[in-house]
Amino acid sequence: MEYVDESRALDANGLVCMDVWSRSFDLLYRKSDQLYHEIAVNCGISENAYWLMYVIYTCGDTAPMRELVERCCSPKQTVASSLRALEGKGYVEISFCEGSRKNKQVSFTETGREFARTQIVPANIAERRAFQTLEPVERAEMLRLVEKYAAAIEQELANMKGRDK
């Protein structure tokens, strides 16, 4: 990865020029996205379905529907559609949360647990191993900076929406 002195690579608006941007953070983001897409394709499911299985696994094989929507950062309709596909493959079952006639939860079936064991767990272990190649201070700094960046993007997009009105 090529890093450029940004002070010499600004556009007329004082922003990192597109050429530098497309060769730096944007490329890293796309590469990461491509890696997860390949994982999902190799598993034989969609990316959305992969992330749902991942979240269910990290929640201990059962997760409330609202948590899936929140943690997958996907619209409720997208989550519901992907869950129907996973249910059709026999990986998950959807039921009402105990004592509720409104809130649903999603649980792995035996087939889903086996899928998670052979597909999700190895990818999760690989992710954690990769993360641990960073020093503890680097891990903390990475998380801090990515969180700060995501919050800034969220604010900029909210500002754009406000200008559209």
PDB file of C-alpha atoms in Angstrom:
ATOM      1  CA  MET A   1       0.000   0.000   0.000  1.00  0.00           C
ATOM      2  CA  GLU A   2       1.395   3.345  -1.023  1.00  0.00           C
ATOM      3  CA  TYR A   3       1.129   6.183   1.496  1.00  0.00           C
ATOM      4  CA  VAL A   4       1.341   9.761   0.298  1.00  0.00           C
ATOM      5  CA  ASP A   5       2.135  12.995   2.117  1.00  0.00           C
ATOM      6  CA  GLU A   6      -1.402  14.384   2.161  1.00  0.00           C
ATOM      7  CA  SER A   7      -0.226  17.965   2.567  1.00  0.00           C
ATOM      8  CA  ARG A   8       1.016  17.756  -1.042  1.00  0.00           C
ATOM      9  CA  ALA A   9      -2.026  15.888  -2.328  1.00  0.00           C
ATOM     10  CA  LEU A  10      -4.965  18.199  -1.671  1.00  0.00           C
ATOM     11  CA  ASP A  11      -7.553  19.317  -4.192  1.00  0.00           C
ATOM     12  CA  ALA A  12      -8.966  22.811  -4.677  1.00  0.00           C
ATOM     13  CA  ASN A  13     -11.386  22.253  -1.758  1.00  0.00           C
ATOM     14  CA  GLY A  14      -8.555  21.353   0.605  1.00  0.00           C
ATOM     15  CA  LEU A  15      -9.593  17.687   0.579  1.00  0.00           C
ATOM     16  CA  VAL A  16      -7.429  14.674  -0.148  1.00  0.00           C
ATOM     17  CA  CYS A  17      -7.413  14.497  -3.948  1.00  0.00           C
ATOM     18  CA  MET A  18      -9.364  11.674  -5.578  1.00  0.00           C
ATOM     19  CA  ASP A  19      -6.261   9.939  -6.888  1.00  0.00           C
ATOM     20  CA  VAL A  20      -4.728   9.653  -3.417  1.00  0.00           C
ATOM     21  CA  TRP A  21      -8.102   8.743  -1.888  1.00  0.00           C
ATOM     22  CA  SER A  22      -8.733   5.943  -4.395  1.00  0.00           C
ATOM     23  CA  ARG A  23      -5.261   4.498  -3.761  1.00  0.00           C
ATOM     24  CA  SER A  24      -5.480   4.633   0.032  1.00  0.00           C
ATOM     25  CA  PHE A  25      -8.473   4.287   2.337  1.00  0.00           C
ATOM     26  CA  ASP A  26     -10.997   3.690  -0.432  1.00  0.00           C
ATOM     27  CA  LEU A  27      -8.886   0.819  -1.763  1.00  0.00           C
ATOM     28  CA  LEU A  28      -8.536  -0.707   1.700  1.00  0.00           C
ATOM     29  CA  TYR A  29     -12.297  -0.496   2.237  1.00  0.00           C
ATOM     30  CA  ARG A  30     -13.030  -2.125  -1.124  1.00  0.00           C
ATOM     31  CA  LYS A  31     -10.452  -4.846  -0.544  1.00  0.00           C
ATOM     32  CA  SER A  32     -11.992  -5.695   2.833  1.00  0.00           C
ATOM     33  CA  ASP A  33     -15.447  -5.716   1.273  1.00  0.00           C
ATOM     34  CA  GLN A  34     -14.208  -8.048  -1.478  1.00  0.00           C
ATOM     35  CA  LEU A  35     -12.683 -10.458   1.055  1.00  0.00           C
ATOM     36  CA  TYR A  36     -15.977 -10.822   2.913  1.00  0.00           C
ATOM     37  CA  HIS A  37     -17.875 -11.159  -0.346  1.00  0.00           C
ATOM     38  CA  GLU A  38     -15.575 -14.040  -1.332  1.00  0.00           C
ATOM     39  CA  ILE A  39     -16.072 -15.696   2.054  1.00  0.00           C
ATOM     40  CA  ALA A  40     -19.853 -15.545   1.614  1.00  0.00           C
ATOM     41  CA  VAL A  41     -19.722 -16.809  -1.976  1.00  0.00           C
ATOM     42  CA  ASN A  42     -17.486 -19.704  -0.911  1.00  0.00           C
ATOM     43  CA  CYS A  43     -20.053 -20.532   1.782  1.00  0.00           C
ATOM     44  CA  GLY A  44     -22.813 -20.625  -0.833  1.00  0.00           C
ATOM     45  CA  ILE A  45     -24.864 -17.816   0.713  1.00  0.00           C
ATOM     46  CA  SER A  46     -25.326 -14.098   0.141  1.00  0.00           C
ATOM     47  CA  GLU A  47     -23.245 -11.529   1.980  1.00  0.00           C
ATOM     48  CA  ASN A  48     -26.281 -10.438   3.982  1.00  0.00           C
ATOM     49  CA  ALA A  49     -26.972 -14.040   4.946  1.00  0.00           C
ATOM     50  CA  TYR A  50     -23.316 -14.517   5.910  1.00  0.00           C
ATOM     51  CA  TRP A  51     -23.409 -11.518   8.248  1.00  0.00           C
ATOM     52  CA  LEU A  52     -26.646 -12.743   9.804  1.00  0.00           C
ATOM     53  CA  MET A  53     -25.096 -16.142  10.470  1.00  0.00           C
ATOM     54  CA  TYR A  54     -22.015 -14.385  11.869  1.00  0.00           C
ATOM     55  CA  VAL A  55     -24.074 -12.260  14.258  1.00  0.00           C
ATOM     56  CA  ILE A  56     -26.195 -15.213  15.375  1.00  0.00           C
ATOM     57  CA  TYR A  57     -22.979 -17.136  16.066  1.00  0.00           C
ATOM     58  CA  THR A  58     -21.453 -14.269  18.058  1.00  0.00           C
ATOM     59  CA  CYS A  59     -24.703 -13.987  20.058  1.00  0.00           C
ATOM     60  CA  GLY A  60     -24.487 -17.633  21.129  1.00  0.00           C
ATOM     61  CA  ASP A  61     -26.608 -19.339  18.422  1.00  0.00           C
ATOM     62  CA  THR A  62     -29.766 -17.291  19.136  1.00  0.00           C
ATOM     63  CA  ALA A  63     -30.423 -13.592  18.581  1.00  0.00           C
ATOM     64  CA  PRO A  64     -33.429 -11.281  18.801  1.00  0.00           C
ATOM     65  CA  MET A  65     -34.519  -9.981  15.397  1.00  0.00           C
ATOM     66  CA  ARG A  66     -34.017  -6.356  16.489  1.00  0.00           C
ATOM     67  CA  GLU A  67     -30.389  -7.116  17.409  1.00  0.00           C
ATOM     68  CA  LEU A  68     -29.778  -8.683  13.997  1.00  0.00           C
ATOM     69  CA  VAL A  69     -31.112  -5.565  12.288  1.00  0.00           C
ATOM     70  CA  GLU A  70     -28.983  -3.334  14.520  1.00  0.00           C
ATOM     71  CA  ARG A  71     -25.738  -5.295  14.327  1.00  0.00           C
ATOM     72  CA  CYS A  72     -25.953  -6.020  10.593  1.00  0.00           C
ATOM     73  CA  CYS A  73     -26.655  -2.340   9.875  1.00  0.00           C
ATOM     74  CA  SER A  74     -29.258  -3.463   7.346  1.00  0.00           C
ATOM     75  CA  PRO A  75     -32.889  -2.522   6.803  1.00  0.00           C
ATOM     76  CA  LYS A  76     -35.422  -4.779   8.514  1.00  0.00           C
ATOM     77  CA  GLN A  77     -36.764  -5.917   5.123  1.00  0.00           C
ATOM     78  CA  THR A  78     -33.272  -6.988   3.963  1.00  0.00           C
ATOM     79  CA  VAL A  79     -32.733  -8.932   7.180  1.00  0.00           C
ATOM     80  CA  ALA A  80     -36.152 -10.584   6.873  1.00  0.00           C
ATOM     81  CA  SER A  81     -35.503 -11.563   3.257  1.00  0.00           C
ATOM     82  CA  SER A  82     -32.088 -13.055   4.064  1.00  0.00           C
ATOM     83  CA  LEU A  83     -33.532 -14.884   7.057  1.00  0.00           C
ATOM     84  CA  ARG A  84     -36.211 -16.445   4.848  1.00  0.00           C
ATOM     85  CA  ALA A  85     -33.450 -17.726   2.561  1.00  0.00           C
ATOM     86  CA  LEU A  86     -31.513 -19.122   5.531  1.00  0.00           C
ATOM     87  CA  GLU A  87     -34.688 -20.669   6.902  1.00  0.00           C
ATOM     88  CA  GLY A  88     -35.304 -22.250   3.489  1.00  0.00           C
ATOM     89  CA  LYS A  89     -31.826 -23.828   3.618  1.00  0.00           C
ATOM     90  CA  GLY A  90     -32.617 -25.181   7.072  1.00  0.00           C
ATOM     91  CA  TYR A  91     -29.961 -23.078   8.841  1.00  0.00           C
ATOM     92  CA  VAL A  92     -32.212 -21.045  11.138  1.00  0.00           C
ATOM     93  CA  GLU A  93     -35.621 -21.099  12.712  1.00  0.00           C
ATOM     94  CA  ILE A  94     -37.620 -18.020  13.633  1.00  0.00           C
ATOM     95  CA  SER A  95     -39.859 -17.961  16.684  1.00  0.00           C
ATOM     96  CA  PHE A  96     -41.440 -15.480  19.044  1.00  0.00           C
ATOM     97  CA  CYS A  97     -39.381 -14.404  22.020  1.00  0.00           C
ATOM     98  CA  GLU A  98     -40.574 -15.980  25.231  1.00  0.00           C
ATOM     99  CA  GLY A  99     -43.617 -14.140  26.549  1.00  0.00           C
ATOM    100  CA  SER A 100     -44.038 -12.017  23.410  1.00  0.00           C
ATOM    101  CA  ARG A 101     -46.430 -12.146  20.498  1.00  0.00           C
ATOM    102  CA  LYS A 102     -44.558  -9.435  18.633  1.00  0.00           C
ATOM    103  CA  ASN A 103     -40.788  -9.753  19.120  1.00  0.00           C
ATOM    104  CA  LYS A 104     -39.051 -12.543  17.253  1.00  0.00           C
ATOM    105  CA  GLN A 105     -35.799 -14.345  17.719  1.00  0.00           C
ATOM    106  CA  VAL A 106     -33.683 -16.359  15.335  1.00  0.00           C
ATOM    107  CA  SER A 107     -31.895 -19.557  16.340  1.00  0.00           C
ATOM    108  CA  PHE A 108     -29.595 -21.968  14.581  1.00  0.00           C
ATOM    109  CA  THR A 109     -30.931 -25.364  13.680  1.00  0.00           C
ATOM    110  CA  GLU A 110     -28.528 -28.297  13.940  1.00  0.00           C
ATOM    111  CA  THR A 111     -27.702 -27.713  10.261  1.00  0.00           C
ATOM    112  CA  GLY A 112     -27.074 -24.042  11.026  1.00  0.00           C
ATOM    113  CA  ARG A 113     -24.799 -24.892  13.956  1.00  0.00           C
ATOM    114  CA  GLU A 114     -22.791 -27.211  11.701  1.00  0.00           C
ATOM    115  CA  PHE A 115     -22.604 -24.495   9.021  1.00  0.00           C
ATOM    116  CA  ALA A 116     -21.375 -22.008  11.630  1.00  0.00           C
ATOM    117  CA  ARG A 117     -18.825 -24.529  12.918  1.00  0.00           C
ATOM    118  CA  THR A 118     -17.366 -25.170   9.462  1.00  0.00           C
ATOM    119  CA  GLN A 119     -17.764 -21.740   7.826  1.00  0.00           C
ATOM    120  CA  ILE A 120     -18.262 -18.924  10.332  1.00  0.00           C
ATOM    121  CA  VAL A 121     -15.946 -20.061  13.135  1.00  0.00           C
ATOM    122  CA  PRO A 122     -12.830 -20.498  10.926  1.00  0.00           C
ATOM    123  CA  ALA A 123     -13.370 -17.055   9.361  1.00  0.00           C
ATOM    124  CA  ASN A 124     -13.876 -15.525  12.815  1.00  0.00           C
ATOM    125  CA  ILE A 125     -10.685 -17.145  14.085  1.00  0.00           C
ATOM    126  CA  ALA A 126      -8.793 -15.846  11.035  1.00  0.00           C
ATOM    127  CA  GLU A 127     -10.115 -12.325  11.672  1.00  0.00           C
ATOM    128  CA  ARG A 128      -9.057 -12.403  15.308  1.00  0.00           C
ATOM    129  CA  ARG A 129      -5.620 -13.786  14.421  1.00  0.00           C
ATOM    130  CA  ALA A 130      -5.168 -11.016  11.858  1.00  0.00           C
ATOM    131  CA  PHE A 131      -6.255  -8.404  14.401  1.00  0.00           C
ATOM    132  CA  GLN A 132      -3.750  -9.771  16.908  1.00  0.00           C
ATOM    133  CA  THR A 133      -0.892  -9.174  14.464  1.00  0.00           C
ATOM    134  CA  LEU A 134      -1.275  -5.557  15.567  1.00  0.00           C
ATOM    135  CA  GLU A 135       0.234  -4.451  18.851  1.00  0.00           C
ATOM    136  CA  PRO A 136      -2.327  -3.809  21.621  1.00  0.00           C
ATOM    137  CA  VAL A 137      -1.864  -0.047  21.283  1.00  0.00           C
ATOM    138  CA  GLU A 138      -2.347  -0.333  17.490  1.00  0.00           C
ATOM    139  CA  ARG A 139      -5.555  -2.341  17.970  1.00  0.00           C
ATOM    140  CA  ALA A 140      -6.944   0.287  20.327  1.00  0.00           C
ATOM    141  CA  GLU A 141      -5.922   3.109  18.001  1.00  0.00           C
ATOM    142  CA  MET A 142      -7.406   1.367  14.967  1.00  0.00           C
ATOM    143  CA  LEU A 143     -10.743   0.882  16.714  1.00  0.00           C
ATOM    144  CA  ARG A 144     -10.727   4.471  17.967  1.00  0.00           C
ATOM    145  CA  LEU A 145      -9.937   5.897  14.541  1.00  0.00           C
ATOM    146  CA  VAL A 146     -12.415   3.740  12.616  1.00  0.00           C
ATOM    147  CA  GLU A 147     -15.146   4.653  15.113  1.00  0.00           C
ATOM    148  CA  LYS A 148     -14.264   8.350  14.787  1.00  0.00           C
ATOM    149  CA  TYR A 149     -14.248   8.074  10.990  1.00  0.00           C
ATOM    150  CA  ALA A 150     -17.617   6.243  10.888  1.00  0.00           C
ATOM    151  CA  ALA A 151     -19.158   8.891  13.146  1.00  0.00           C
ATOM    152  CA  ALA A 152     -17.779  11.641  10.887  1.00  0.00           C
ATOM    153  CA  ILE A 153     -19.206   9.965   7.770  1.00  0.00           C
ATOM    154  CA  GLU A 154     -22.566   9.599   9.512  1.00  0.00           C
ATOM    155  CA  GLN A 155     -22.514  13.310  10.386  1.00  0.00           C
ATOM    156  CA  GLU A 156     -21.503  14.360   6.860  1.00  0.00           C
ATOM    157  CA  LEU A 157     -24.309  12.274   5.331  1.00  0.00           C
ATOM    158  CA  ALA A 158     -26.792  13.739   7.819  1.00  0.00           C
ATOM    159  CA  ASN A 159     -25.583  17.211   6.800  1.00  0.00           C
ATOM    160  CA  MET A 160     -26.143  16.309   3.134  1.00  0.00           C
ATOM    161  CA  LYS A 161     -29.713  15.232   3.887  1.00  0.00           C
ATOM    162  CA  GLY A 162     -30.317  18.513   5.657  1.00  0.00           C
ATOM    163  CA  ARG A 163     -29.127  20.430   2.582  1.00  0.00           C
ATOM    164  CA  ASP A 164     -31.422  18.447   0.280  1.00  0.00           C
ATOM    165  CA  LYS A 165     -34.526  19.734   2.019  1.00  0.00           C
TER     166      LYS A 165
END
